[in-house]
PDB file of C-alpha atoms in Angstrom:
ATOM      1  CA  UNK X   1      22.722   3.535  -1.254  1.00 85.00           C
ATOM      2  CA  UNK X   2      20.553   0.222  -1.521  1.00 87.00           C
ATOM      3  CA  UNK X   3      19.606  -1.214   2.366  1.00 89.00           C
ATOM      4  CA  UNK X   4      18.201  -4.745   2.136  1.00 89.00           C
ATOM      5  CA  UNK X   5      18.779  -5.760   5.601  1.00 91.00           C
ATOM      6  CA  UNK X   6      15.459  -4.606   8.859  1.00 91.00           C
ATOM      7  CA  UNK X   7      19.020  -5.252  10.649  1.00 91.00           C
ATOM      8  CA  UNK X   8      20.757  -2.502   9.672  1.00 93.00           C
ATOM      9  CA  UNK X   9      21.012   0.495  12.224  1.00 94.00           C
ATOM     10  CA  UNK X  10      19.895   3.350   9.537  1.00 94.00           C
ATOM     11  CA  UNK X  11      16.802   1.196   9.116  1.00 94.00           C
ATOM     12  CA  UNK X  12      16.120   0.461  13.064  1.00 95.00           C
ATOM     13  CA  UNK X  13      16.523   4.504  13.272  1.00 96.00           C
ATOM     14  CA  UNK X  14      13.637   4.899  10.954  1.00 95.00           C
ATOM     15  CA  UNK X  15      11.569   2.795  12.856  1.00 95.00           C
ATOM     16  CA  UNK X  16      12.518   4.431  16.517  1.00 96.00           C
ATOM     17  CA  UNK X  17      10.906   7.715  14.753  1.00 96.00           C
ATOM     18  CA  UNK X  18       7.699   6.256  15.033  1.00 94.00           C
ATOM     19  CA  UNK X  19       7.978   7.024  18.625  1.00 95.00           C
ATOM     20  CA  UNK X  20       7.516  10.590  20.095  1.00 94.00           C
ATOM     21  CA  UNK X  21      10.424  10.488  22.616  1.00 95.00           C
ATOM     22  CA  UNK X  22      12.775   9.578  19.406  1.00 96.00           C
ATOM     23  CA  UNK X  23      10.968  12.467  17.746  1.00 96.00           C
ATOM     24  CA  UNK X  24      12.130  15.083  20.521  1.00 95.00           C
ATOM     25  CA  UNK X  25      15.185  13.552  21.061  1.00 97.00           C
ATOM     26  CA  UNK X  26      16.746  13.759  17.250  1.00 97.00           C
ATOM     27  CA  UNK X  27      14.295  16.578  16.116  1.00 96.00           C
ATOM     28  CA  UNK X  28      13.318  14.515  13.111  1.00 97.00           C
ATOM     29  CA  UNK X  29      10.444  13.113  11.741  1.00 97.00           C
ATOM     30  CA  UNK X  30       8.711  10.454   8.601  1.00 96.00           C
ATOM     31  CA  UNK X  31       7.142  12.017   5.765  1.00 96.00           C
ATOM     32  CA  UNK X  32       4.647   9.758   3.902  1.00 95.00           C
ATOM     33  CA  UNK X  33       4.179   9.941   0.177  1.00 94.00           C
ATOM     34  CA  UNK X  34       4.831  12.565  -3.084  1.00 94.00           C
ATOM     35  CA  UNK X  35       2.800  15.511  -1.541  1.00 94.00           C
ATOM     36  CA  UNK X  36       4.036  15.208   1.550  1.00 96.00           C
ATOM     37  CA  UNK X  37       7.572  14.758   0.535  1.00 95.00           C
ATOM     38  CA  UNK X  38       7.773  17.199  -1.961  1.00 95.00           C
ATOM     39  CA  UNK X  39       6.116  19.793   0.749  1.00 94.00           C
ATOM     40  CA  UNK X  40       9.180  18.976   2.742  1.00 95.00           C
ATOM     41  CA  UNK X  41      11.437  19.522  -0.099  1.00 94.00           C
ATOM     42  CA  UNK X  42      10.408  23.238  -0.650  1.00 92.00           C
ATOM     43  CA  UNK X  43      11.260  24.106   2.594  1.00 93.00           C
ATOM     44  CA  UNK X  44      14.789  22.792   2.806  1.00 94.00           C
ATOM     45  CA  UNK X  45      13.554  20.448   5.668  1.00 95.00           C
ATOM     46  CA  UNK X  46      14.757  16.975   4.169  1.00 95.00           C
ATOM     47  CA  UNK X  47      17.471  15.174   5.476  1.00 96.00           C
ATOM     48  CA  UNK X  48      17.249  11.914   3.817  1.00 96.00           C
ATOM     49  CA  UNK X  49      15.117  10.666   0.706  1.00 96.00           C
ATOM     50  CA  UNK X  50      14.000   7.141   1.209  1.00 96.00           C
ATOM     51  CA  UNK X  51      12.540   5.055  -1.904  1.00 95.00           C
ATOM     52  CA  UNK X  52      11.665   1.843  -2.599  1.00 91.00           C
ATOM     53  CA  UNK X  53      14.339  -0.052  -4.705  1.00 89.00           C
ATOM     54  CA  UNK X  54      13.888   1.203  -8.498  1.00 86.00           C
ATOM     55  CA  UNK X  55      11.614   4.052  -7.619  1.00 85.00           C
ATOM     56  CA  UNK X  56      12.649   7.452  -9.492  1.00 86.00           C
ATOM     57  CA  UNK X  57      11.262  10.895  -7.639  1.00 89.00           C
ATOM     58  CA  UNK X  58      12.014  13.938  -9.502  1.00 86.00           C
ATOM     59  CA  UNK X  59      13.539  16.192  -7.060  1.00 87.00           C
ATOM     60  CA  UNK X  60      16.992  18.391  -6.584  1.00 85.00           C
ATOM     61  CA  UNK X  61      18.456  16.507  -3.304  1.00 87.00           C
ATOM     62  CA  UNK X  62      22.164  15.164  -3.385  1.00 81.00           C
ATOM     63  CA  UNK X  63      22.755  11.073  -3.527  1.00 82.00           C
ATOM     64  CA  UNK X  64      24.145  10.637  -0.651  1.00 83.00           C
ATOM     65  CA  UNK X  65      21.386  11.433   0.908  1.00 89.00           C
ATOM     66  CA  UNK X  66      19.069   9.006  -1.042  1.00 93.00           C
ATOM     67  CA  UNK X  67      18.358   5.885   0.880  1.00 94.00           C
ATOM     68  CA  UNK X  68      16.741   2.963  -1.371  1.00 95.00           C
ATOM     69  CA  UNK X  69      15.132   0.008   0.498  1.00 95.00           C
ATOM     70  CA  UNK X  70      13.302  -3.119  -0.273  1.00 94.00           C
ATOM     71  CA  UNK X  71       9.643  -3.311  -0.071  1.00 91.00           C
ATOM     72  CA  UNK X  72       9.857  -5.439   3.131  1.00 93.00           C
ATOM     73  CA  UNK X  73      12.003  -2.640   4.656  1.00 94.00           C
ATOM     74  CA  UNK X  74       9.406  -0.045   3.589  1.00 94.00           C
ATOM     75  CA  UNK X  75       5.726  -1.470   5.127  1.00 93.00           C
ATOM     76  CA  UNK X  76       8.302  -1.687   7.936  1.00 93.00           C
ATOM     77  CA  UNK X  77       8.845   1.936   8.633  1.00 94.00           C
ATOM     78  CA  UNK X  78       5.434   2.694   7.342  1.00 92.00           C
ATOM     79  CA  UNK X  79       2.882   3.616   9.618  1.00 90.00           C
ATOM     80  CA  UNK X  80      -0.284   3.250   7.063  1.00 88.00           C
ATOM     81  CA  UNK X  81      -1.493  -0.293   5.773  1.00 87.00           C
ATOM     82  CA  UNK X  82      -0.674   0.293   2.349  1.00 88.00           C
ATOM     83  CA  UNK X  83       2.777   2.180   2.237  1.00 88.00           C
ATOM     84  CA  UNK X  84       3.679   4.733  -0.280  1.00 89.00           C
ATOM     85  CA  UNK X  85       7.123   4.079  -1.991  1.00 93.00           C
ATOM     86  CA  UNK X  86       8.306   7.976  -1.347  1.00 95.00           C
ATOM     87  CA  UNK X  87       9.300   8.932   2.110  1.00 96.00           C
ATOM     88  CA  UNK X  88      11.410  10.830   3.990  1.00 96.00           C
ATOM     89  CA  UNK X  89      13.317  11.773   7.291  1.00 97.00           C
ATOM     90  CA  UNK X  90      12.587  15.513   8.117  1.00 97.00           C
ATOM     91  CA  UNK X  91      14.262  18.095  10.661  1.00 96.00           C
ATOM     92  CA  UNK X  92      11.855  19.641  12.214  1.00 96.00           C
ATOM     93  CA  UNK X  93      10.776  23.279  11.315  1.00 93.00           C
ATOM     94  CA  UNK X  94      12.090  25.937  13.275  1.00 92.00           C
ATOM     95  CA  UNK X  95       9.831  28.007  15.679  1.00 91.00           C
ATOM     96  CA  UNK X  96       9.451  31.417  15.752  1.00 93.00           C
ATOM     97  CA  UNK X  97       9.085  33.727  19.221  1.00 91.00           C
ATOM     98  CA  UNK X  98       7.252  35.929  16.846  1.00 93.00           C
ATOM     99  CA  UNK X  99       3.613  34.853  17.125  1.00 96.00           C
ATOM    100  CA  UNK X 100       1.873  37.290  14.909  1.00 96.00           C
ATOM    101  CA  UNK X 101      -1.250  39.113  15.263  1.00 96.00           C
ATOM    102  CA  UNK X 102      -3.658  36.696  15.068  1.00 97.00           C
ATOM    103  CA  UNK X 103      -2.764  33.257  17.233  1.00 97.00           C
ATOM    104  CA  UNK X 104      -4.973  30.194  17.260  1.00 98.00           C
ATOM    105  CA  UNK X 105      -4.441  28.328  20.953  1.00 97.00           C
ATOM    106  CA  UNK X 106      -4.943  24.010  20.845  1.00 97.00           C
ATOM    107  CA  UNK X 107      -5.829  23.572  24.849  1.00 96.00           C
ATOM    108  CA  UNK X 108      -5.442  19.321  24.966  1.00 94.00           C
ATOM    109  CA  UNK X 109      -6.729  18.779  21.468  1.00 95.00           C
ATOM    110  CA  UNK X 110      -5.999  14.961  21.383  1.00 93.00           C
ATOM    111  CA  UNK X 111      -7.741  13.649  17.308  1.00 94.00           C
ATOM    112  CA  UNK X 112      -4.735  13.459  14.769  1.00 95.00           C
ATOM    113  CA  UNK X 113      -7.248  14.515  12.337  1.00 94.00           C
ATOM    114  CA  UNK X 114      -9.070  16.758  14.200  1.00 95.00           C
ATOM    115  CA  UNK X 115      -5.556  19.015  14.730  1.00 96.00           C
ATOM    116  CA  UNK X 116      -5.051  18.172  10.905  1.00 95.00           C
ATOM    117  CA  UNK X 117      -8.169  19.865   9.791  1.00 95.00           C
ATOM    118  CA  UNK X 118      -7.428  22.767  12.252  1.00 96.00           C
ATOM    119  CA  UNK X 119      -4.058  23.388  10.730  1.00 96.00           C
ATOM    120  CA  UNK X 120      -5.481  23.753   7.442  1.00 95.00           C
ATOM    121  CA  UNK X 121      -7.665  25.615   8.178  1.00 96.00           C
ATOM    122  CA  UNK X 122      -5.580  28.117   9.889  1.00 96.00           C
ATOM    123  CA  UNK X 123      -3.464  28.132   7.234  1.00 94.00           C
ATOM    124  CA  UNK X 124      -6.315  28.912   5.149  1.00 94.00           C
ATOM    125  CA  UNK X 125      -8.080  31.616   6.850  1.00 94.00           C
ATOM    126  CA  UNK X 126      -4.244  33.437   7.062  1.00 92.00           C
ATOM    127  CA  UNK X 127      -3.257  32.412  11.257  1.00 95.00           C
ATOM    128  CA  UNK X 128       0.060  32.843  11.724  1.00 96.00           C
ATOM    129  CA  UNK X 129       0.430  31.175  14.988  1.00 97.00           C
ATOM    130  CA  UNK X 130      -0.935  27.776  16.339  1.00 97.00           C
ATOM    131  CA  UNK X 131       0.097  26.874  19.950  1.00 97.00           C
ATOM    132  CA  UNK X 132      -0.550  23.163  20.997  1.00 97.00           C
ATOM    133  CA  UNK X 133      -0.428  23.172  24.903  1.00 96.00           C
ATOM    134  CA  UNK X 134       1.665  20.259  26.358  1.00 95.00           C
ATOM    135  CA  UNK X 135      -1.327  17.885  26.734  1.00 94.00           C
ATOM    136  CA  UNK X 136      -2.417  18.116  23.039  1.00 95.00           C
ATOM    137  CA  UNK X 137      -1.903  15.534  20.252  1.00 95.00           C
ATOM    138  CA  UNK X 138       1.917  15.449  18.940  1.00 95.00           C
ATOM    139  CA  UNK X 139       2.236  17.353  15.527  1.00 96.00           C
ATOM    140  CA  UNK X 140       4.801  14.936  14.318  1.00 96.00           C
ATOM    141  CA  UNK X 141       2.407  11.646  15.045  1.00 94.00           C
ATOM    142  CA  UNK X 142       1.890  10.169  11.699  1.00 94.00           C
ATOM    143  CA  UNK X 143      -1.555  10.502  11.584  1.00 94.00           C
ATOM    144  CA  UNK X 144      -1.469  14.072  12.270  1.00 95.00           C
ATOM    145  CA  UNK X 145       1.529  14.702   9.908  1.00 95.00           C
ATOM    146  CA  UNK X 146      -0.720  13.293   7.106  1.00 94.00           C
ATOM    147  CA  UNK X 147      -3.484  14.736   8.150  1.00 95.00           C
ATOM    148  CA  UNK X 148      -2.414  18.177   8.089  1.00 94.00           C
ATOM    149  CA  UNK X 149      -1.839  17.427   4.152  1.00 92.00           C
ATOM    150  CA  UNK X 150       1.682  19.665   4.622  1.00 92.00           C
ATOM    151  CA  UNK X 151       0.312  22.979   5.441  1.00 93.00           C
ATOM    152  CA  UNK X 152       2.237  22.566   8.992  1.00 94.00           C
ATOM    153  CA  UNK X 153       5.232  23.150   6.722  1.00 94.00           C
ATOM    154  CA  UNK X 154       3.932  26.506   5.996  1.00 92.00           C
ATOM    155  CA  UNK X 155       2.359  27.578   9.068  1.00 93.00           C
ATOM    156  CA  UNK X 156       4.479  28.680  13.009  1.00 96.00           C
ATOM    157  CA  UNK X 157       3.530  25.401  15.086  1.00 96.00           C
ATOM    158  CA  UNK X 158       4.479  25.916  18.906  1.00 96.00           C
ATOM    159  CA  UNK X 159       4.493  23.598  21.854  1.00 96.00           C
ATOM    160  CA  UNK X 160       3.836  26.202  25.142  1.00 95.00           C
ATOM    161  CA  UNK X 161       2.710  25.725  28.671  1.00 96.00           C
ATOM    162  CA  UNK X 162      -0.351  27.949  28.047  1.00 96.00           C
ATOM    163  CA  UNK X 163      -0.654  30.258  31.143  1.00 96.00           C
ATOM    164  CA  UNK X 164       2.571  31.974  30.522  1.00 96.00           C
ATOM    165  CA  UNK X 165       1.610  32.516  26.858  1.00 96.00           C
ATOM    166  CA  UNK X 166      -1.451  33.622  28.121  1.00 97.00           C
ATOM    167  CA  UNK X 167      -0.403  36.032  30.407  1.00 96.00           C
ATOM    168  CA  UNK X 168       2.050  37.606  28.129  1.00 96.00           C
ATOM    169  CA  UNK X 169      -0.652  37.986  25.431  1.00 96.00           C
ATOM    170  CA  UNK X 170      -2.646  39.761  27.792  1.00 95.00           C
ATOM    171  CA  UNK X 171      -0.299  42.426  28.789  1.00 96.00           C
ATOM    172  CA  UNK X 172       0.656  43.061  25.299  1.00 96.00           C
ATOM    173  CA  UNK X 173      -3.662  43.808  25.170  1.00 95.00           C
ATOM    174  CA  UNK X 174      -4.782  41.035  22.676  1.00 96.00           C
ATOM    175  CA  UNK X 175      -8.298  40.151  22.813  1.00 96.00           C
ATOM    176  CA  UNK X 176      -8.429  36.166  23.448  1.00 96.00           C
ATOM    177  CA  UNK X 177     -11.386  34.500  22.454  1.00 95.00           C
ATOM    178  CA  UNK X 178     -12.564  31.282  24.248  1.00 93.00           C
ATOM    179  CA  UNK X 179     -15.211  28.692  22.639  1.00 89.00           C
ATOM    180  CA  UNK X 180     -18.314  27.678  24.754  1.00 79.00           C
ATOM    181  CA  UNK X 181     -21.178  26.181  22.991  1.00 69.00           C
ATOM    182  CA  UNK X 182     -24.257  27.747  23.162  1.00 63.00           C
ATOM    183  CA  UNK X 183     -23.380  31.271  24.909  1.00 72.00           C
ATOM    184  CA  UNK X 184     -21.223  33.898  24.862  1.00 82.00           C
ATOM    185  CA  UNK X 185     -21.023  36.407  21.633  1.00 87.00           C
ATOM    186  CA  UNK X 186     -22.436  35.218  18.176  1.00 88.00           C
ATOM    187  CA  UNK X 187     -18.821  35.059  16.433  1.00 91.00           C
ATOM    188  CA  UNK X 188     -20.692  36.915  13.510  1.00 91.00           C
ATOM    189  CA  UNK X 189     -20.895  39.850  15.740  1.00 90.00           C
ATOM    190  CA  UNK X 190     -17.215  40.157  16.484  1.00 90.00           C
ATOM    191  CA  UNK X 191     -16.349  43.923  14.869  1.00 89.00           C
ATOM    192  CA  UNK X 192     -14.195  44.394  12.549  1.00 89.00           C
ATOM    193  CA  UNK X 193     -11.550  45.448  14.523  1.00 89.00           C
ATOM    194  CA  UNK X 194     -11.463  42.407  16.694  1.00 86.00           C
ATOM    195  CA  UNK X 195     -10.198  40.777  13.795  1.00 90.00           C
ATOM    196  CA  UNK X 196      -7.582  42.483  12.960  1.00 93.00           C
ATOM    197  CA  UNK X 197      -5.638  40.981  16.059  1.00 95.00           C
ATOM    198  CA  UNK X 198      -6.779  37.905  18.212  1.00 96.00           C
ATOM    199  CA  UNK X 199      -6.336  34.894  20.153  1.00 97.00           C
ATOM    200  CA  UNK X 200      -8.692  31.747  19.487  1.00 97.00           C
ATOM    201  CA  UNK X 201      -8.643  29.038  22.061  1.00 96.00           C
ATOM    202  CA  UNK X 202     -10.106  25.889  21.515  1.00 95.00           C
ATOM    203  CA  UNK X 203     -10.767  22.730  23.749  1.00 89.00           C
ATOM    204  CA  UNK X 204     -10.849  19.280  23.798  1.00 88.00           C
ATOM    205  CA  UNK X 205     -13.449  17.204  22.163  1.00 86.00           C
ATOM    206  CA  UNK X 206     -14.635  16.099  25.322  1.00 84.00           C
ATOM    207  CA  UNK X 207     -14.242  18.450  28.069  1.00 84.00           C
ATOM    208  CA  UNK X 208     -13.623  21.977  25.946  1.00 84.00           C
ATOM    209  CA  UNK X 209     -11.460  24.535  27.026  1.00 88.00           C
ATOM    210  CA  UNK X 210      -9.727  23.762  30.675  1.00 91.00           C
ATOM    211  CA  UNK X 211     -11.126  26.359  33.214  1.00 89.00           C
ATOM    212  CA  UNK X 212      -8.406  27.800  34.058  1.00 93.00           C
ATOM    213  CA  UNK X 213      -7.557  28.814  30.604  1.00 93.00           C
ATOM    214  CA  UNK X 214     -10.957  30.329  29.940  1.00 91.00           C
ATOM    215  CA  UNK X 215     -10.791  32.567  32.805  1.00 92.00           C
ATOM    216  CA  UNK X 216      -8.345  34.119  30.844  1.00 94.00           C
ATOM    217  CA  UNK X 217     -10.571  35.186  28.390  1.00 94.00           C
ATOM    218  CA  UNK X 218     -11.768  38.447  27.208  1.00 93.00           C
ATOM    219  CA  UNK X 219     -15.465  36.830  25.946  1.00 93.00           C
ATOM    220  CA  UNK X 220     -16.386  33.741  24.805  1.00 92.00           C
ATOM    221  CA  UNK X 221     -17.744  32.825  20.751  1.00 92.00           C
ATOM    222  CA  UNK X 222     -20.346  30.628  19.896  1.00 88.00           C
ATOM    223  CA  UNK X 223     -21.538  29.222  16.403  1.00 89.00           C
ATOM    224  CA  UNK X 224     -25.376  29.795  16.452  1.00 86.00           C
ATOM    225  CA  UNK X 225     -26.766  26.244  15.572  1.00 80.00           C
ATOM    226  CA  UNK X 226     -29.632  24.671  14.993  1.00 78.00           C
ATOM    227  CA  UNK X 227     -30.996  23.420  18.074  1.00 76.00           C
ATOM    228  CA  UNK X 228     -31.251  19.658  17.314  1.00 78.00           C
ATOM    229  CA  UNK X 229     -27.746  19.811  17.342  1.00 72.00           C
ATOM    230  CA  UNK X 230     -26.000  20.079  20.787  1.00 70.00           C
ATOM    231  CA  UNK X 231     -22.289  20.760  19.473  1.00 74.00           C
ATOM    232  CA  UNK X 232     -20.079  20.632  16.769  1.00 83.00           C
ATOM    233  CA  UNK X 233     -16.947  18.732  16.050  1.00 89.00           C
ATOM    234  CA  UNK X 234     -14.084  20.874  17.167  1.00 92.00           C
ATOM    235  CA  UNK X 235     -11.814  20.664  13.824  1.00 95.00           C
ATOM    236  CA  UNK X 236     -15.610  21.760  12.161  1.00 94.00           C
ATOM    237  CA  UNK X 237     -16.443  24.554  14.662  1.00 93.00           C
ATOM    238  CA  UNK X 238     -12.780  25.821  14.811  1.00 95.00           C
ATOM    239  CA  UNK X 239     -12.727  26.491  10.418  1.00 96.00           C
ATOM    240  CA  UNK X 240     -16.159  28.231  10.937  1.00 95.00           C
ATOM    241  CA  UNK X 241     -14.537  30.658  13.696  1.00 95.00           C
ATOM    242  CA  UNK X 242     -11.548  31.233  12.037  1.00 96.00           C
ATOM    243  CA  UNK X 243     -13.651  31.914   8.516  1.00 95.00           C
ATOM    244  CA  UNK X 244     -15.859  34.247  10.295  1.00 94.00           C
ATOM    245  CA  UNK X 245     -12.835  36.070  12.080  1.00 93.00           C
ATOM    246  CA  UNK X 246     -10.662  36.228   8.936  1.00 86.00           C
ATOM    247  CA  UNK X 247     -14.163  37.776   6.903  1.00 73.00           C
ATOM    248  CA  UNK X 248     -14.797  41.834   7.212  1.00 64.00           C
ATOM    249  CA  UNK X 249     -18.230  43.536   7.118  1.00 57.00           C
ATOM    250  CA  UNK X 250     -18.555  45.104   3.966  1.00 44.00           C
ATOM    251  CA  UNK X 251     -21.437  48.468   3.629  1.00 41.00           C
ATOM    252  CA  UNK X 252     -23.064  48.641   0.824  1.00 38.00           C
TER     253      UNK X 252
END
């Protein structure tokens, strides 16, 4: 199928996913470029392939669900200056109940890239939960999808009003780890078997963790930094946590 008109509905439907109420409403999202597409592909998420007119993409997906449109049609869907001629429309991943034993909590984490660098890092250092409370930054934004390079596709990604999550955790005797800077337990000292099963929280880049959520925490971690420097950027300080808490202490 070859669109050539910003008139046509399938088109303005592209478009309306820019917004986050479309987003929730349809359960669909825009995938920018090969990686990001072809991430998509391997889990079964795509719904429709969109390429620019007489562009060829090399994956399995059925032609009538392969939209080409002109390259006026394309920097209009586009949310980056310089649009990539592979994209797609993506159902949302299903979420699991099933959090895991080791859950990574985003209290009103707002930076696209900040939560970008977070998810790959947890799916780096082998966290098989993140929870983004209601306030934090959209997973499906744009910016965050690219940011996160894909690895959302392969990791649980939750939206949760945090207290009940929270509480829950708690009875089922988790230890849940805030993030203060400067005091609190060096996260080097955590034992090994506080790593085996945890909850992270981490805060906003401005105000940290709400207080209310860090009175529900067993102890607080710190990074031990040099002392010229008065914090760290929270997609930075969350990969050196989760490092340290995915590492064991080996005996010689």
């Amino acid at each position: 199928m070859l669109i050539t008109s910003l008139d046509n509905e399938k088109v303005k439907g592209y478009i309306r996913l820019k917004d986050k109420k479309e987003r929730d409403r349809t359960g669909l999202f825009l995938v920018e470029g090969a990686h990001l597409v072809l991430e998509a592909h391997k889990k079964g998420l795509i719904e429709e392939l969109l390429l620019e007119k007489d562009e060829v993409f090399p994956i399995d997906i059925e032609e009538e669900r392969t939209v080409y449109l002109t390259d006026q049609i394309i920097k209009k869907i586009s949310s980056v200056e310089t649009p990539q001629k592979v994209m797609a429309v993506c159902r949302k991943p299903k979420e699991s109940n099933e959090l895991g034993d080791k859950i990574l909590i985003l209290d009103n984490v707002q930076d696209p890239g900040n939560v970008g660098t977070i998810i790959r890092s947890a799916c780096a250092f082998n966290i098989d939960t993140v929870v983004f409370s209601p306030n934090s930054v959209d997973l499906y934004n744009p910016k965050t999808v690219r940011a996160t390079q894909g690895m959302f596709f392969h990791m649980n990604c939750i939206r949760r009003d945090l207290m009940p999550v929270l509480e829950k955790l708690k009875e089922e005797e988790y230890p849940i780890y805030g993030t203060l800077v400067g005091y609190g337990e060096d996260v080097r000292d955590v034992n090994d078997e506080g790593k085996e099963r945890f909850v992270l929280i981490v805060g906003n880049e401005g105000n940290g963790v709400e207080e209310d959520i860090t009175k529900m925490c067993d102890k607080n971690l710190y990074i031990d930094t040099s002392s010229n420097v008065e914090s760290l950027n929270v997609a930075i300080a969350t990969s050196i946590l989760l490092y340290e808490l995915g590492s064991k202490k080996h005996l010689d």
